[in-house]
Tab-separated table of C-alpha atoms in Angstrom:
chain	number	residue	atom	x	y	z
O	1	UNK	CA	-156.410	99.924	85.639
O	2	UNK	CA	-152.812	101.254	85.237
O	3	UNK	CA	-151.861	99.159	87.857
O	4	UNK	CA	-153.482	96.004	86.204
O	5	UNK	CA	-151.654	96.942	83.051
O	6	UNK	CA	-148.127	97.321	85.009
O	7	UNK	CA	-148.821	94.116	86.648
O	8	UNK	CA	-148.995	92.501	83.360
O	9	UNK	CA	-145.875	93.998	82.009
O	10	UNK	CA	-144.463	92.904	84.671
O	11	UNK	CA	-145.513	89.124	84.609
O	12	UNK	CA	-144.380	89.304	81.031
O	13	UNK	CA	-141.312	90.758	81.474
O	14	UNK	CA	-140.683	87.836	84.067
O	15	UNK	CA	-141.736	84.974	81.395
O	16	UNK	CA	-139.523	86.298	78.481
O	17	UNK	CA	-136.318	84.199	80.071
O	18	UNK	CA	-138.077	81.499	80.947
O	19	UNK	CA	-139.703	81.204	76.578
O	20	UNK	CA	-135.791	81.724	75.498
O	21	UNK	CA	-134.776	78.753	78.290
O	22	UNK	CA	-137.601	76.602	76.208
O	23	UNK	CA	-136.394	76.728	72.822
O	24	UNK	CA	-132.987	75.644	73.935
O	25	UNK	CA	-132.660	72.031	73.423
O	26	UNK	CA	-129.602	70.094	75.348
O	27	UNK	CA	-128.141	66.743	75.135
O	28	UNK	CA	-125.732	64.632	73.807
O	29	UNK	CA	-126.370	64.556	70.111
O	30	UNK	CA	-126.635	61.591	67.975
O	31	UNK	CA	-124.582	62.901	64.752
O	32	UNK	CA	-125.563	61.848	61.437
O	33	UNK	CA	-123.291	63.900	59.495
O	34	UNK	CA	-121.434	66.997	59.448
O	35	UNK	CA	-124.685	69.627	60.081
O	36	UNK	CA	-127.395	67.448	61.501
O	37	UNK	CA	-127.762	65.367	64.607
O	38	UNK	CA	-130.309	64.217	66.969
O	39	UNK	CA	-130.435	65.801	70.779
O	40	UNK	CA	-133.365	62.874	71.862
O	41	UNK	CA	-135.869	63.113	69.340
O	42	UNK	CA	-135.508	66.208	67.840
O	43	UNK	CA	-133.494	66.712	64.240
O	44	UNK	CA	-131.292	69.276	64.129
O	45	UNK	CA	-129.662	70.953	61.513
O	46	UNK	CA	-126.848	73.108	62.146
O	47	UNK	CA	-127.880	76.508	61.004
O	48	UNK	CA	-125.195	79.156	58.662
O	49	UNK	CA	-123.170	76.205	57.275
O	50	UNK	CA	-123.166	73.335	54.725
O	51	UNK	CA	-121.306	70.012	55.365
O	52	UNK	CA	-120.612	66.986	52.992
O	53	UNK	CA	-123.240	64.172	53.039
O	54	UNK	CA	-121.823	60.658	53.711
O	55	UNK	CA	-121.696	60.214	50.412
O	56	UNK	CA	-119.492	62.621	49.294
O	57	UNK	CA	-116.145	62.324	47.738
O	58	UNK	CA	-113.384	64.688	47.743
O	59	UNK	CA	-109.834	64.161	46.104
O	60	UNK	CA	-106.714	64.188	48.069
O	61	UNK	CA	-103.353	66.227	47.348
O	62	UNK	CA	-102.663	63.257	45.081
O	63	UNK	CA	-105.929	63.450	43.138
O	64	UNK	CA	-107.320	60.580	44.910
O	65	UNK	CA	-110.857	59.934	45.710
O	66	UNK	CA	-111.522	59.751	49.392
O	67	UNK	CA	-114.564	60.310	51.944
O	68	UNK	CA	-114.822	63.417	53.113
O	69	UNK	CA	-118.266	63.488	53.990
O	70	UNK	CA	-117.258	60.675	56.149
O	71	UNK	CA	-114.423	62.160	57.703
O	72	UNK	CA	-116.292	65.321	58.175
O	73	UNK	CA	-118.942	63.082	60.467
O	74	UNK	CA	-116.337	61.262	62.047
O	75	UNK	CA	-114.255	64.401	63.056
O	76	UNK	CA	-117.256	66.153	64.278
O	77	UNK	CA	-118.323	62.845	66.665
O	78	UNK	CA	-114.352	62.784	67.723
O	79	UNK	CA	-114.576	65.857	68.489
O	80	UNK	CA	-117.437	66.648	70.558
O	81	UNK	CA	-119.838	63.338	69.830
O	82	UNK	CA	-119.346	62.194	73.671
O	83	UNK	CA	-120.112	65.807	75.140
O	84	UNK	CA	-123.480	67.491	75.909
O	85	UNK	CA	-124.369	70.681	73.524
O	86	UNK	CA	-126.645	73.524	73.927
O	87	UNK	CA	-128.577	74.004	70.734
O	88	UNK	CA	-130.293	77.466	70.242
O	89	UNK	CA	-133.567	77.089	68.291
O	90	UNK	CA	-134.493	79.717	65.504
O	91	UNK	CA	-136.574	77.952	62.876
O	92	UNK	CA	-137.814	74.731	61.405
O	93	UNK	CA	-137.184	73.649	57.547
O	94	UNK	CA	-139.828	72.058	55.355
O	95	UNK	CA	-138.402	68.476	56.435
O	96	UNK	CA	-139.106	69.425	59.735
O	97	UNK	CA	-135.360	69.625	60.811
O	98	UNK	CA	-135.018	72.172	63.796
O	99	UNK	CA	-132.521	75.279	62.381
O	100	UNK	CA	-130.155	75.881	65.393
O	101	UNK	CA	-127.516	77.303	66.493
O	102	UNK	CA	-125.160	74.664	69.166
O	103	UNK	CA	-122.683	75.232	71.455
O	104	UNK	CA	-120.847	72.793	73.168
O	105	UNK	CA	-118.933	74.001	76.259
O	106	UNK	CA	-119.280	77.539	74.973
O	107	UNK	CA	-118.125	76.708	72.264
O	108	UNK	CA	-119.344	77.732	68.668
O	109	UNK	CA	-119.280	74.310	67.242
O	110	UNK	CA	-120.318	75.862	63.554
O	111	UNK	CA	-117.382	77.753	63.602
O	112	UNK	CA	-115.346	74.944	64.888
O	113	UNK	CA	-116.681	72.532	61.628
O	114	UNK	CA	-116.068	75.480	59.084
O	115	UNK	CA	-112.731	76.709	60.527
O	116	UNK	CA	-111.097	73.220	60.369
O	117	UNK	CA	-112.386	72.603	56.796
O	118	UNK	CA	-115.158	70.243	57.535
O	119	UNK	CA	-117.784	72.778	56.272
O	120	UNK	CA	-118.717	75.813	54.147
O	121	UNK	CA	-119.930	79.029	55.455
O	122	UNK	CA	-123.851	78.664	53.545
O	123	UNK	CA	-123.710	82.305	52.515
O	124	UNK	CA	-127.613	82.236	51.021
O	125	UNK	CA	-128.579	81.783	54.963
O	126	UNK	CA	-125.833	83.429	57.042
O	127	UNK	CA	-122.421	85.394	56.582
O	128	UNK	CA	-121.291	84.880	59.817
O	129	UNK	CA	-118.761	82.054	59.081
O	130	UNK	CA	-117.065	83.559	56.035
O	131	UNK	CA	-114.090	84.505	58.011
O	132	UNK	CA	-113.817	81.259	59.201
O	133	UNK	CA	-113.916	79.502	55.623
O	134	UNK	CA	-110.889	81.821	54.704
O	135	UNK	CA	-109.049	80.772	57.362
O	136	UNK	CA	-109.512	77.153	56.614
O	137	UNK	CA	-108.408	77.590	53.075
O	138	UNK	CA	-105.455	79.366	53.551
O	139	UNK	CA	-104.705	76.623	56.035
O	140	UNK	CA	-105.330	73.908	53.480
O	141	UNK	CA	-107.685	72.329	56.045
O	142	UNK	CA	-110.194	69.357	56.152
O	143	UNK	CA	-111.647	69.336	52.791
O	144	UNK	CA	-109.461	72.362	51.205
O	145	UNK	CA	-106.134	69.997	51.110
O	146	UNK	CA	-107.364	69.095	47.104
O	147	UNK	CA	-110.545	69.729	45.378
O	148	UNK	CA	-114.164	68.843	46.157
O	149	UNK	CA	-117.798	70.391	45.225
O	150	UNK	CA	-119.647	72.197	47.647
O	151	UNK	CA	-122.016	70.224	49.571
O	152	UNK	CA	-125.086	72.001	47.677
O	153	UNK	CA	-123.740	71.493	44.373
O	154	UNK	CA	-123.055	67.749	45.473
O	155	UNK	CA	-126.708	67.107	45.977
O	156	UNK	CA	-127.616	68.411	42.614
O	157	UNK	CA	-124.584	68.074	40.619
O	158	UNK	CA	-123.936	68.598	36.946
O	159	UNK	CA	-121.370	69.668	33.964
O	160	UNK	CA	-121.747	73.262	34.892
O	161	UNK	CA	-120.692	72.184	39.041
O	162	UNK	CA	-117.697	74.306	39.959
O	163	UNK	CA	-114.254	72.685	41.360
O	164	UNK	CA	-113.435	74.097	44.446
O	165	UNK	CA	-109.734	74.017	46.139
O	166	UNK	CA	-107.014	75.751	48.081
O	167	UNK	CA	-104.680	75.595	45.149
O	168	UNK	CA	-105.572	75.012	41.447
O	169	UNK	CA	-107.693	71.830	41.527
O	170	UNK	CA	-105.799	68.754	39.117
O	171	UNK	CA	-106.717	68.440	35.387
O	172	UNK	CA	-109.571	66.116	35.151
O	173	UNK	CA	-110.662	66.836	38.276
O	174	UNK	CA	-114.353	67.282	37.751
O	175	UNK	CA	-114.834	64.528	35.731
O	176	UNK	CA	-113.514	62.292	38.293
O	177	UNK	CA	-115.873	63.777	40.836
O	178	UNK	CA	-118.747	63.674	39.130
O	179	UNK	CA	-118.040	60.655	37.629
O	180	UNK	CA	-117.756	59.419	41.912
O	181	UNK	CA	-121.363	60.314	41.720
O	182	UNK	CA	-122.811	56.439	40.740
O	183	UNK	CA	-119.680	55.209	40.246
O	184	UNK	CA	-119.628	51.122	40.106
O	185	UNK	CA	-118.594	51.006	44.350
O	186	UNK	CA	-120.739	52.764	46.940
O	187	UNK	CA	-118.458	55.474	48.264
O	188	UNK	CA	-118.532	54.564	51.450
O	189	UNK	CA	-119.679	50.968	53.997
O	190	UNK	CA	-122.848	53.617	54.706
O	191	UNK	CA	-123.945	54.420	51.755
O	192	UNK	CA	-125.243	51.449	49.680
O	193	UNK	CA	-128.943	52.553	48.371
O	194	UNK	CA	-128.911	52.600	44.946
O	195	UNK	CA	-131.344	55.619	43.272
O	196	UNK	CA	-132.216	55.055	39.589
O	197	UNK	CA	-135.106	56.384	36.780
O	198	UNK	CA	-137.474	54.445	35.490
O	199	UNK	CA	-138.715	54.754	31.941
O	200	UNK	CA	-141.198	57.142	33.596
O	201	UNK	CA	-138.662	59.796	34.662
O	202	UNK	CA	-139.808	58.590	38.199
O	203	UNK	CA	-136.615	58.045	40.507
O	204	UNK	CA	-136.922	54.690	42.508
O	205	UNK	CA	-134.501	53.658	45.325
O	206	UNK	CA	-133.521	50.280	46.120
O	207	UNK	CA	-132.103	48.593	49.745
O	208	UNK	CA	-130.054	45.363	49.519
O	209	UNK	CA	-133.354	43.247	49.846
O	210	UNK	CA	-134.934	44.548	46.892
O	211	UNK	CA	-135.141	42.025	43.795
O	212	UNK	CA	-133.690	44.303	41.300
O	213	UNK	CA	-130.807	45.772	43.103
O	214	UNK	CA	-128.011	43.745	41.507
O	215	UNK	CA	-129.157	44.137	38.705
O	216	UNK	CA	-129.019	47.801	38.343
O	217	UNK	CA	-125.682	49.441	37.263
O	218	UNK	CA	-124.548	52.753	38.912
O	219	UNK	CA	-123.562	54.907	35.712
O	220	UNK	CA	-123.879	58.823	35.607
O	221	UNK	CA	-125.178	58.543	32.454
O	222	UNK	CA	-128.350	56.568	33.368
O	223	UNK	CA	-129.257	58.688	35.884
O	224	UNK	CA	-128.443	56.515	38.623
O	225	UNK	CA	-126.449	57.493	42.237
O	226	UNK	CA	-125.729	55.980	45.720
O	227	UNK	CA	-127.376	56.727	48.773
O	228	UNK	CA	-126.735	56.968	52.622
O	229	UNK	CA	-130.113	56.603	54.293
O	230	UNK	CA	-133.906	55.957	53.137
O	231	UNK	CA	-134.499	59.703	54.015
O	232	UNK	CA	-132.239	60.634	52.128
O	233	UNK	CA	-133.642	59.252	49.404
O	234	UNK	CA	-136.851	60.643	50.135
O	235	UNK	CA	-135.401	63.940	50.395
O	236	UNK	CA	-134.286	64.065	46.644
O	237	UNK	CA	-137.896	62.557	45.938
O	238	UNK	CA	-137.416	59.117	45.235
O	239	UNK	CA	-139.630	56.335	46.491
O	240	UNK	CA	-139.070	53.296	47.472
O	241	UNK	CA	-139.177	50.683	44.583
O	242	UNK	CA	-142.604	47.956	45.156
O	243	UNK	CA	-140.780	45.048	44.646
């Protein structure tokens, strides 16, 4: 018997590696925006750090309105879109996203988005890139050159949204930014769903073919904002309107 049981130590000593090795998924990623890409068909979402959604709007040193969430994409696909990464698994979300941690040529490439300004550290999950956001906004990097709202406070923005900034952020500047929310013009070529409420406090989205998208204004005040992708939508729980 206690060589049965040794034996079986043994043969799961020897498996341990080989569990780790399967929960790494490698690739060259499809990148969606700053924190989530797709390695084949798997979703990831870059675990410990929040990046702007296409749809985010930042303002300049000038107090102009420009896309960061954009340029945060962008800069990531320059950057290391063409290469293969390594993506550690550690969890899945409720949107089935896969939580990882990627690497690309041993690279941390977290740390690489967050240190050049193209991400926050997302201190409610992880601490670990802190340091890094410090160093980008003493460097007036990526998004710290003006003012902007972190990407968590974009999705759910409101009066009480803090301005965030290397130096002082411009007077007015969180009225223009939330005001970028809906404004009239989709803040970016990829982000043309409009999201509205109905009389039922029900929010609806609309594509280009729907009947009633010209007709609906993008104003803060009615509730209304702009969207990048149909799960997107989804994710802030609209539906799709019927008609």
């Amino acid at each position: 018997m206690p060589m049965f049981k040794t034996l079986l130590t043994a043969g799961l000593l020897l498996s341990l590696p080989t569990l780790a090795v399967a929960a790494d998924i490698t690739g060259v990623p499809k990148i969606r925006d700053g924190d989530q890409v797709m390695i084949g068909s798997v979703k990831i979402r870059l675990g410990g750090i929040d990046a702007p959604s296409t749809d985010q709007l930042c303002l300049n040193t000038k107090g102009e309105r420009w896309t960061c969430g954009v340029a945060a994409r962008d800069e990531l696909i320059k950057y290391a879109g063409h290469k293969s990464w390594t993506c550690h698994a550690r969890s899945v979300d409720r949107r089935g996203r896969t939580i990882a941690h990627c690497e690309v040529d041993g690279e941390d490439i977290q740390k690489w988005m967050v240190s050049n300004g193209w991400a926050l550290a997302f201190t409610r999950i992880s601490h670990d890139y802190e340091p890094d956001e410090k160093a980008a906004r003493e460097a007036k990097a990526g998004m710290w050159q003006g003012a902007f709202i972190a990407p968590w406070d974009w999705r759910v923005r409101n009066k009480k949204t803090t301005v965030l900034g290397a130096v002082k952020p411009p007077e007015g500047a969180k009225a223009i930014l939330l005001a970028s929310a809906s404004g009239p013009v989709a803040p970016s070529p990829d982000c043309t769903i409009k999201g509205n409420v109905n009389r039922s406090g029900e929010c609806i989205f609309h594509q280009r073919t729907s009947r009633w998208y010209a007709k609906i204004e993008m104003k803060i005040s009615k509730g209304t904002r702009w969207f990048c992708s149909v799960e997107e939508a989804e994710a802030a729980g609209c539906r799709e309107t019927r008609r």
